[in-house]
């Protein structure tokens, strides 16, 4: 059984925040406990900041290879300037580097079938330059997932996903990949090509 943390919880919020924020909270808890609690309880109170240390370490680990905002902007501009064949090659290279077996598809709403650990995911990438993506292309992608008995699907766009598309993705195994994820793919493909 997998436990899921609420996205609005303090710990989930701190995991998304810069890693040093958790250390500041830990320090504040320790200082407040040291200053306000009776001597018999100071040590126990100060140890109450330990979970924030753990969250800070987890956040730092997750953020260690995160791209800066400026780098994301540069990589998304690079992706926007690409023709379909060049972008498809970038996506394929990056996904292979991540350990996926990649098979390009020539028709239908999915552009790639990727497989890892026996799980097949269909990827729609041709709308990467679309200003917005609605629910209809996602419904078509979902129908293909069901007909091909895939595990899930992903849709890429540098534009916005409509509220209906976001709602549909929350109800089904659809991953919406926006600017940050596309920038990471372009970055990974570039790193793979330099190696």
Coordinates of N, CA and C in Angstrom, one line a residue:
X1 N 0.8 -1.2 0.0 CA 0.0 0.0 0.0 C 0.9 1.2 0.0
X2 N 0.6 2.2 -0.9 CA 1.4 3.4 -1.0 C 0.7 4.5 -0.3
X3 N 1.3 5.2 0.6 CA 0.7 6.4 1.3 C 1.0 7.6 0.4
X4 N 0.0 8.5 0.4 CA 0.2 9.7 -0.4 C 0.1 10.9 0.5
X5 N 1.0 11.8 0.4 CA 1.0 13.0 1.2 C 0.2 14.1 0.5
X6 N -0.6 14.8 1.3 CA -1.4 15.9 0.8 C -0.4 16.9 0.2
X7 N -0.8 17.5 -1.0 CA 0.1 18.5 -1.6 C 0.1 19.8 -0.8
X8 N -0.9 20.0 0.1 CA -1.0 21.2 0.8 C -0.4 21.1 2.2
X9 N 0.1 19.9 2.6 CA 0.7 19.7 3.9 C 2.0 20.5 4.0
X10 N 2.4 20.8 5.2 CA 3.6 21.5 5.5 C 4.8 20.8 4.9
X11 N 4.9 19.5 5.1 CA 6.1 18.8 4.6 C 6.1 18.8 3.0
X12 N 5.0 18.6 2.4 CA 4.9 18.7 0.9 C 5.3 20.0 0.4
X13 N 4.9 21.1 1.1 CA 5.2 22.4 0.7 C 6.7 22.6 0.9
X14 N 7.3 22.2 2.0 CA 8.7 22.3 2.2 C 9.6 21.5 1.2
X15 N 9.0 20.4 0.7 CA 9.8 19.6 -0.3 C 9.8 20.3 -1.6
X16 N 8.8 21.2 -1.9 CA 8.8 21.9 -3.2 C 9.6 23.2 -3.0
X17 N 9.8 23.7 -1.8 CA 10.5 25.0 -1.5 C 12.0 24.7 -1.7
X18 N 12.8 25.8 -1.8 CA 14.3 25.6 -1.8 C 14.7 24.9 -0.5
X19 N 15.7 24.0 -0.6 CA 16.1 23.2 0.5 C 16.4 23.9 1.7
X20 N 17.0 25.1 1.6 CA 17.4 25.9 2.8 C 16.3 26.3 3.7
X21 N 15.1 26.4 3.1 CA 13.9 26.8 3.9 C 13.7 25.9 5.1
X22 N 13.8 24.6 4.8 CA 13.6 23.6 5.8 C 14.6 23.7 7.0
X23 N 15.8 24.1 6.6 CA 16.9 24.2 7.6 C 16.6 25.5 8.5
X24 N 16.0 26.5 7.9 CA 15.6 27.7 8.6 C 14.5 27.4 9.6
X25 N 13.5 26.6 9.1 CA 12.4 26.2 10.0 C 13.0 25.3 11.2
X26 N 13.9 24.4 10.9 CA 14.5 23.5 11.9 C 15.2 24.4 12.9
X27 N 15.9 25.4 12.5 CA 16.6 26.3 13.4 C 15.7 27.1 14.2
X28 N 14.6 27.6 13.6 CA 13.6 28.3 14.4 C 12.9 27.5 15.4
X29 N 12.6 26.2 15.1 CA 12.0 25.3 16.1 C 12.9 25.1 17.3
X30 N 14.2 24.8 16.9 CA 15.2 24.5 18.0 C 15.4 25.8 18.9
X31 N 15.5 26.9 18.3 CA 15.7 28.2 19.1 C 14.5 28.5 19.9
X32 N 13.3 28.3 19.4 CA 12.1 28.6 20.1 C 12.0 27.6 21.3
X33 N 12.3 26.4 21.0 CA 12.2 25.4 22.1 C 13.2 25.7 23.2
X34 N 14.4 26.0 22.8 CA 15.5 26.3 23.7 C 15.2 27.6 24.6
X35 N 14.5 28.5 24.0 CA 14.2 29.8 24.7 C 12.9 29.7 25.5
X36 N 11.9 28.9 25.1 CA 10.6 29.0 25.7 C 10.3 27.8 26.6
X37 N 10.9 26.7 26.4 CA 10.5 25.5 27.2 C 11.3 25.4 28.5
X38 N 10.8 24.8 29.6 CA 11.5 24.6 30.8 C 12.7 23.7 30.5
X39 N 13.7 23.8 31.4 CA 15.0 23.0 31.2 C 14.7 21.5 31.0
X40 N 13.8 21.0 31.6 CA 13.5 19.5 31.6 C 13.0 19.1 30.2
X41 N 12.5 20.0 29.4 CA 11.9 19.7 28.1 C 12.6 20.3 26.9
X42 N 13.7 21.1 27.2 CA 14.4 21.8 26.1 C 14.9 20.8 25.1
X43 N 15.6 19.8 25.5 CA 16.2 18.9 24.6 C 15.2 18.2 23.7
X44 N 14.1 17.7 24.3 CA 13.0 17.1 23.5 C 12.4 18.1 22.6
X45 N 12.2 19.3 23.0 CA 11.6 20.3 22.2 C 12.5 20.6 21.0
X46 N 13.8 20.7 21.3 CA 14.8 21.1 20.2 C 14.9 19.9 19.2
X47 N 14.7 18.7 19.7 CA 14.7 17.5 18.7 C 13.5 17.5 17.8
X48 N 12.4 18.3 18.2 CA 11.2 18.4 17.4 C 11.5 19.1 16.0
X49 N 12.7 19.7 15.9 CA 13.1 20.2 14.6 C 13.7 19.2 13.7
X50 N 14.0 18.0 14.2 CA 14.7 17.0 13.4 C 14.0 16.6 12.1
X51 N 12.6 16.5 12.1 CA 11.9 16.2 10.8 C 12.2 17.2 9.7
X52 N 12.4 18.5 10.1 CA 12.7 19.5 9.2 C 14.1 19.4 8.6
X53 N 15.0 18.8 9.4 CA 16.3 18.5 8.8 C 16.2 17.4 7.8
X54 N 15.4 16.4 8.0 CA 15.2 15.3 7.1 C 14.6 15.8 5.8
X55 N 13.6 16.7 5.9 CA 12.9 17.3 4.8 C 13.9 18.1 4.0
X56 N 14.7 18.9 4.7 CA 15.7 19.7 4.0 C 16.7 18.9 3.2
X57 N 17.1 17.8 3.8 CA 18.1 16.9 3.1 C 17.4 16.3 1.8
X58 N 16.1 15.9 2.0 CA 15.3 15.3 0.9 C 15.2 16.3 -0.2
X59 N 14.8 17.6 0.2 CA 14.6 18.6 -0.8 C 16.0 18.9 -1.6
X60 N 17.1 19.0 -0.8 CA 18.4 19.2 -1.4 C 18.7 18.1 -2.4
X61 N 18.4 16.9 -2.1 CA 18.7 15.8 -3.0 C 17.9 15.9 -4.3
X62 N 16.6 16.2 -4.1 CA 15.8 16.4 -5.3 C 16.2 17.6 -6.2
X63 N 16.7 18.6 -5.5 CA 17.0 19.8 -6.3 C 18.4 19.9 -6.8
X64 N 19.2 18.9 -6.5 CA 20.7 18.9 -6.8 C 20.9 19.2 -8.3
X65 N 20.1 18.6 -9.2 CA 20.3 18.8 -10.6 C 19.3 19.7 -11.3
X66 N 18.5 20.4 -10.5 CA 17.4 21.2 -11.0 C 18.0 22.3 -11.9
X67 N 17.3 22.6 -13.0 CA 17.7 23.7 -13.9 C 17.3 25.0 -13.4
X68 N 18.1 26.1 -13.6 CA 17.7 27.4 -13.2 C 16.6 27.9 -14.1
X69 N 15.9 29.0 -13.6 CA 14.9 29.6 -14.4 C 15.4 30.1 -15.8
X70 N 16.6 30.7 -15.7 CA 17.2 31.2 -17.0 C 17.5 30.1 -17.9
X71 N 18.0 29.0 -17.4 CA 18.4 27.8 -18.2 C 17.1 27.2 -18.8
X72 N 16.0 27.1 -18.0 CA 14.7 26.6 -18.5 C 14.2 27.5 -19.7
X73 N 14.3 28.8 -19.5 CA 13.9 29.7 -20.5 C 14.7 29.5 -21.8
X74 N 16.0 29.4 -21.7 CA 16.8 29.2 -22.9 C 16.5 27.9 -23.6
X75 N 16.3 26.8 -22.8 CA 16.1 25.5 -23.4 C 14.7 25.4 -24.0
X76 N 13.7 26.1 -23.4 CA 12.4 26.1 -24.0 C 12.4 26.9 -25.3
X77 N 13.1 28.0 -25.3 CA 13.3 28.8 -26.6 C 13.9 27.9 -27.7
X78 N 14.9 27.2 -27.3 CA 15.6 26.3 -28.2 C 14.6 25.2 -28.7
X79 N 13.7 24.7 -27.9 CA 12.7 23.7 -28.3 C 11.7 24.3 -29.2
X80 N 11.3 25.5 -29.0 CA 10.3 26.2 -29.8 C 10.9 26.5 -31.2
X81 N 12.2 26.7 -31.3 CA 12.9 26.9 -32.6 C 13.1 25.7 -33.4
X82 N 12.9 24.5 -32.9 CA 13.1 23.2 -33.6 C 12.0 22.9 -34.5
X83 N 12.3 22.2 -35.6 CA 11.4 21.5 -36.4 C 11.0 20.2 -35.8
X84 N 9.9 19.6 -36.2 CA 9.4 18.4 -35.6 C 10.5 17.3 -35.6
X85 N 11.1 17.0 -36.7 CA 12.1 15.9 -36.7 C 13.3 16.2 -35.7
X86 N 13.7 17.4 -35.6 CA 14.8 17.7 -34.6 C 14.2 17.5 -33.2
X87 N 13.0 18.0 -32.9 CA 12.5 17.8 -31.6 C 12.2 16.4 -31.3
X88 N 11.7 15.6 -32.2 CA 11.5 14.2 -32.0 C 12.8 13.4 -31.7
X89 N 13.9 13.8 -32.4 CA 15.2 13.2 -32.1 C 15.7 13.5 -30.7
X90 N 15.4 14.8 -30.3 CA 15.8 15.2 -28.9 C 15.0 14.4 -27.9
X91 N 13.7 14.3 -28.1 CA 12.9 13.5 -27.1 C 13.3 12.1 -27.1
X92 N 13.6 11.5 -28.2 CA 14.0 10.1 -28.3 C 15.3 9.9 -27.6
X93 N 16.3 10.8 -27.8 CA 17.6 10.7 -27.2 C 17.5 10.8 -25.7
X94 N 16.7 11.8 -25.2 CA 16.6 12.0 -23.8 C 15.9 10.8 -23.1
X95 N 14.9 10.3 -23.7 CA 14.2 9.1 -23.1 C 15.0 7.9 -23.1
X96 N 15.8 7.7 -24.1 CA 16.8 6.5 -24.1 C 17.8 6.7 -23.0
X97 N 18.2 7.9 -22.8 CA 19.2 8.2 -21.7 C 18.6 7.9 -20.4
X98 N 17.3 8.1 -20.2 CA 16.6 7.8 -19.0 C 16.3 6.3 -18.8
X99 N 16.7 5.5 -19.8 CA 16.6 4.1 -19.6 C 15.3 3.5 -20.3
X100 N 14.6 4.3 -21.1 CA 13.5 3.7 -21.8 C 13.8 3.1 -23.1
X101 N 13.1 2.1 -23.5 CA 13.2 1.6 -24.8 C 12.1 2.4 -25.6
X102 N 12.6 3.0 -26.7 CA 11.7 4.0 -27.4 C 11.4 3.5 -28.8
X103 N 10.1 3.5 -29.2 CA 9.7 3.1 -30.5 C 8.9 4.3 -31.1
X104 N 9.4 4.9 -32.2 CA 8.6 6.0 -32.8 C 7.3 5.4 -33.4
X105 N 6.2 6.2 -33.4 CA 5.0 5.8 -34.0 C 4.7 6.8 -35.1
X106 N 4.1 6.3 -36.2 CA 3.9 7.1 -37.3 C 2.5 7.7 -37.5
X107 N 1.5 7.2 -36.8 CA 0.1 7.7 -36.9 C -0.6 7.6 -35.6
X108 N -1.7 8.4 -35.5 CA -2.5 8.4 -34.3 C -2.0 9.5 -33.4
X109 N -2.6 9.6 -32.2 CA -2.3 10.7 -31.3 C -1.0 10.5 -30.6
X110 N -0.5 9.3 -30.5 CA 0.8 9.1 -29.9 C 2.0 9.1 -30.9
X111 N 3.1 9.7 -30.5 CA 4.2 9.8 -31.3 C 5.3 8.8 -31.0
X112 N 5.3 8.4 -29.7 CA 6.3 7.4 -29.2 C 5.6 6.4 -28.3
X113 N 6.1 5.2 -28.4 CA 5.8 4.2 -27.4 C 7.1 3.9 -26.6
X114 N 7.0 4.1 -25.3 CA 8.2 3.9 -24.5 C 8.0 2.8 -23.5
X115 N 9.0 2.1 -23.2 CA 8.8 1.0 -22.3 C 10.0 0.9 -21.3
X116 N 9.6 0.7 -20.0 CA 10.7 0.5 -19.0 C 10.0 -0.4 -17.9
X117 N 10.8 -1.4 -17.5 CA 10.3 -2.3 -16.5 C 9.0 -3.0 -16.9
X118 N 8.8 -3.2 -18.2 CA 7.6 -3.9 -18.6 C 6.4 -3.0 -18.7
X119 N 6.5 -1.8 -18.4 CA 5.4 -0.8 -18.5 C 5.5 0.0 -19.8
X120 N 4.4 0.0 -20.5 CA 4.4 0.8 -21.8 C 3.6 2.1 -21.5
X121 N 4.2 3.2 -22.0 CA 3.6 4.5 -21.9 C 3.6 5.1 -23.3
X122 N 2.5 5.7 -23.7 CA 2.4 6.3 -25.0 C 2.7 7.8 -24.8
X123 N 3.4 8.4 -25.7 CA 3.8 9.8 -25.5 C 3.4 10.6 -26.8
X124 N 2.6 11.7 -26.5 CA 2.2 12.6 -27.5 C 3.1 13.8 -27.4
X125 N 3.9 14.1 -28.5 CA 4.9 15.2 -28.4 C 4.7 16.3 -29.5
X126 N 3.8 16.0 -30.5 CA 3.7 16.9 -31.6 C 3.1 18.2 -31.3
X127 N 2.4 18.3 -30.2 CA 1.8 19.6 -29.8 C 2.7 20.4 -28.9
X128 N 4.0 20.1 -29.0 CA 4.9 20.8 -28.1 C 4.9 22.3 -28.3
X129 N 4.6 22.8 -29.5 CA 4.5 24.2 -29.7 C 3.1 24.8 -29.6
X130 N 2.1 24.0 -29.3 CA 0.8 24.5 -29.2 C 0.6 25.6 -28.1
X131 N -0.1 26.6 -28.3 CA -0.4 27.6 -27.3 C -1.2 27.1 -26.2
X132 N -2.1 26.2 -26.5 CA -2.9 25.5 -25.4 C -3.3 24.1 -25.9
X133 N -3.5 23.2 -25.0 CA -3.9 21.9 -25.3 C -5.2 21.6 -24.4
X134 N -6.2 21.2 -25.1 CA -7.5 20.9 -24.4 C -7.6 19.5 -24.1
X135 N -8.8 19.1 -23.7 CA -9.1 17.7 -23.2 C -9.2 16.8 -24.4
X136 N -9.7 17.2 -25.6 CA -10.0 16.3 -26.7 C -8.8 15.5 -27.1
X137 N -7.6 16.2 -27.4 CA -6.4 15.4 -27.7 C -6.0 14.3 -26.7
X138 N -6.3 14.7 -25.4 CA -6.0 13.7 -24.3 C -7.0 12.5 -24.3
X139 N -8.2 12.8 -24.7 CA -9.2 11.7 -24.8 C -8.8 10.8 -25.9
X140 N -8.4 11.3 -27.0 CA -7.9 10.5 -28.1 C -6.7 9.6 -27.7
X141 N -5.8 10.3 -27.0 CA -4.6 9.5 -26.5 C -5.0 8.4 -25.5
X142 N -6.0 8.7 -24.6 CA -6.5 7.7 -23.7 C -7.1 6.5 -24.4
X143 N -7.9 6.8 -25.5 CA -8.5 5.7 -26.3 C -7.4 4.8 -26.9
X144 N -6.3 5.4 -27.3 CA -5.2 4.6 -27.8 C -4.5 3.8 -26.8
X145 N -4.4 4.4 -25.6 CA -3.8 3.7 -24.4 C -4.6 2.4 -24.2
X146 N -6.0 2.6 -24.2 CA -6.8 1.4 -23.9 C -6.8 0.4 -25.0
X147 N -6.8 0.9 -26.3 CA -6.8 -0.1 -27.4 C -5.4 -0.8 -27.5
X148 N -4.3 -0.2 -27.1 CA -3.0 -0.9 -27.1 C -2.6 -1.5 -25.8
X149 N -3.5 -1.4 -24.8 CA -3.3 -1.9 -23.5 C -2.0 -1.4 -22.8
X150 N -1.7 -0.1 -23.0 CA -0.6 0.5 -22.4 C -0.9 0.8 -20.9
X151 N 0.2 1.1 -20.2 CA 0.0 1.4 -18.8 C -0.5 2.9 -18.5
X152 N 0.1 3.8 -19.3 CA -0.2 5.2 -19.1 C 0.1 6.0 -20.4
X153 N 0.0 7.3 -20.3 CA 0.4 8.2 -21.4 C 0.9 9.5 -20.9
X154 N 1.6 10.2 -21.8 CA 2.1 11.5 -21.5 C 1.9 12.5 -22.7
X155 N 1.6 13.7 -22.4 CA 1.4 14.7 -23.4 C 2.3 15.9 -23.1
X156 N 3.1 16.4 -24.1 CA 4.0 17.5 -24.0 C 3.5 18.7 -24.6
X157 N 3.7 19.9 -24.0 CA 3.3 21.2 -24.5 C 4.1 22.3 -23.8
X158 N 4.6 23.2 -24.6 CA 5.2 24.4 -24.0 C 4.1 25.4 -23.6
X159 N 2.9 25.2 -24.2 CA 1.8 26.1 -23.9 C 1.1 25.7 -22.6
X160 N -0.1 26.2 -22.5 CA -0.9 25.9 -21.3 C -1.8 24.7 -21.6
X161 N -2.1 23.9 -20.5 CA -3.1 22.8 -20.6 C -4.4 23.4 -20.0
X162 N -5.5 23.2 -20.8 CA -6.8 23.8 -20.3 C -7.2 23.2 -19.0
X163 N -8.1 23.9 -18.3 CA -8.6 23.3 -17.0 C -9.3 21.9 -17.2
X164 N -9.9 21.8 -18.4 CA -10.6 20.5 -18.7 C -9.5 19.4 -18.9
X165 N -8.4 19.8 -19.5 CA -7.3 18.8 -19.7 C -6.7 18.4 -18.4
X166 N -6.4 19.4 -17.5 CA -5.9 19.1 -16.2 C -6.8 18.2 -15.4
X167 N -8.1 18.5 -15.4 CA -9.1 17.7 -14.7 C -9.1 16.3 -15.2
X168 N -9.0 16.1 -16.6 CA -9.0 14.8 -17.2 C -7.7 14.0 -16.7
X169 N -6.6 14.7 -16.7 CA -5.3 14.1 -16.3 C -5.3 13.6 -14.9
X170 N -6.0 14.3 -14.0 CA -6.1 13.9 -12.6 C -7.0 12.7 -12.4
X171 N -7.9 12.4 -13.4 CA -8.8 11.3 -13.2 C -8.2 10.0 -13.9
X172 N -7.2 10.2 -14.8 CA -6.7 9.1 -15.6 C -5.2 9.0 -15.6
X173 N -4.6 7.9 -16.0 CA -3.1 7.8 -16.0 C -2.5 8.7 -17.1
X174 N -2.6 10.0 -17.0 CA -2.0 10.9 -18.0 C -1.1 11.8 -17.3
X175 N 0.1 11.9 -17.8 CA 1.1 12.9 -17.3 C 1.2 14.0 -18.2
X176 N 1.0 15.2 -17.7 CA 1.2 16.5 -18.5 C 2.6 17.0 -18.3
X177 N 3.3 17.1 -19.4 CA 4.7 17.6 -19.4 C 4.7 19.0 -20.0
X178 N 5.1 20.0 -19.2 CA 5.1 21.4 -19.6 C 6.6 21.8 -19.8
X179 N 6.8 23.1 -19.7 CA 8.0 23.8 -20.1 C 9.2 23.2 -19.3
X180 N 9.0 23.0 -18.0 CA 10.1 22.5 -17.2 C 10.6 21.1 -17.6
X181 N 9.6 20.2 -17.9 CA 9.9 18.9 -18.3 C 10.5 18.8 -19.7
X182 N 10.0 19.7 -20.6 CA 10.6 19.7 -21.9 C 12.0 20.3 -21.9
X183 N 12.2 21.3 -21.1 CA 13.6 21.9 -20.9 C 14.5 20.8 -20.4
X184 N 14.1 20.0 -19.5 CA 14.9 18.9 -18.9 C 15.2 17.9 -20.0
X185 N 14.3 17.6 -20.9 CA 14.5 16.6 -22.0 C 15.6 17.2 -22.9
X186 N 15.4 18.5 -23.3 CA 16.4 19.1 -24.2 C 17.8 19.1 -23.6
X187 N 17.8 19.4 -22.3 CA 19.1 19.4 -21.5 C 19.7 18.0 -21.5
X188 N 18.9 17.0 -21.2 CA 19.4 15.7 -21.1 C 19.9 15.2 -22.5
X189 N 19.2 15.5 -23.5 CA 19.6 15.1 -24.9 C 20.9 15.8 -25.2
X190 N 21.1 17.1 -24.9 CA 22.3 17.8 -25.1 C 23.5 17.2 -24.4
X191 N 23.2 16.8 -23.1 CA 24.3 16.2 -22.3 C 24.6 14.8 -22.9
X192 N 23.6 14.1 -23.4 CA 23.9 12.8 -24.0 C 24.7 12.9 -25.3
X193 N 24.4 14.0 -26.1 CA 25.2 14.2 -27.3 C 26.6 14.6 -27.1
X194 N 26.8 15.2 -25.9 CA 28.2 15.7 -25.6 C 29.1 14.5 -25.1
X195 N 28.4 13.5 -24.5 CA 29.1 12.4 -23.9 C 29.8 11.6 -25.0

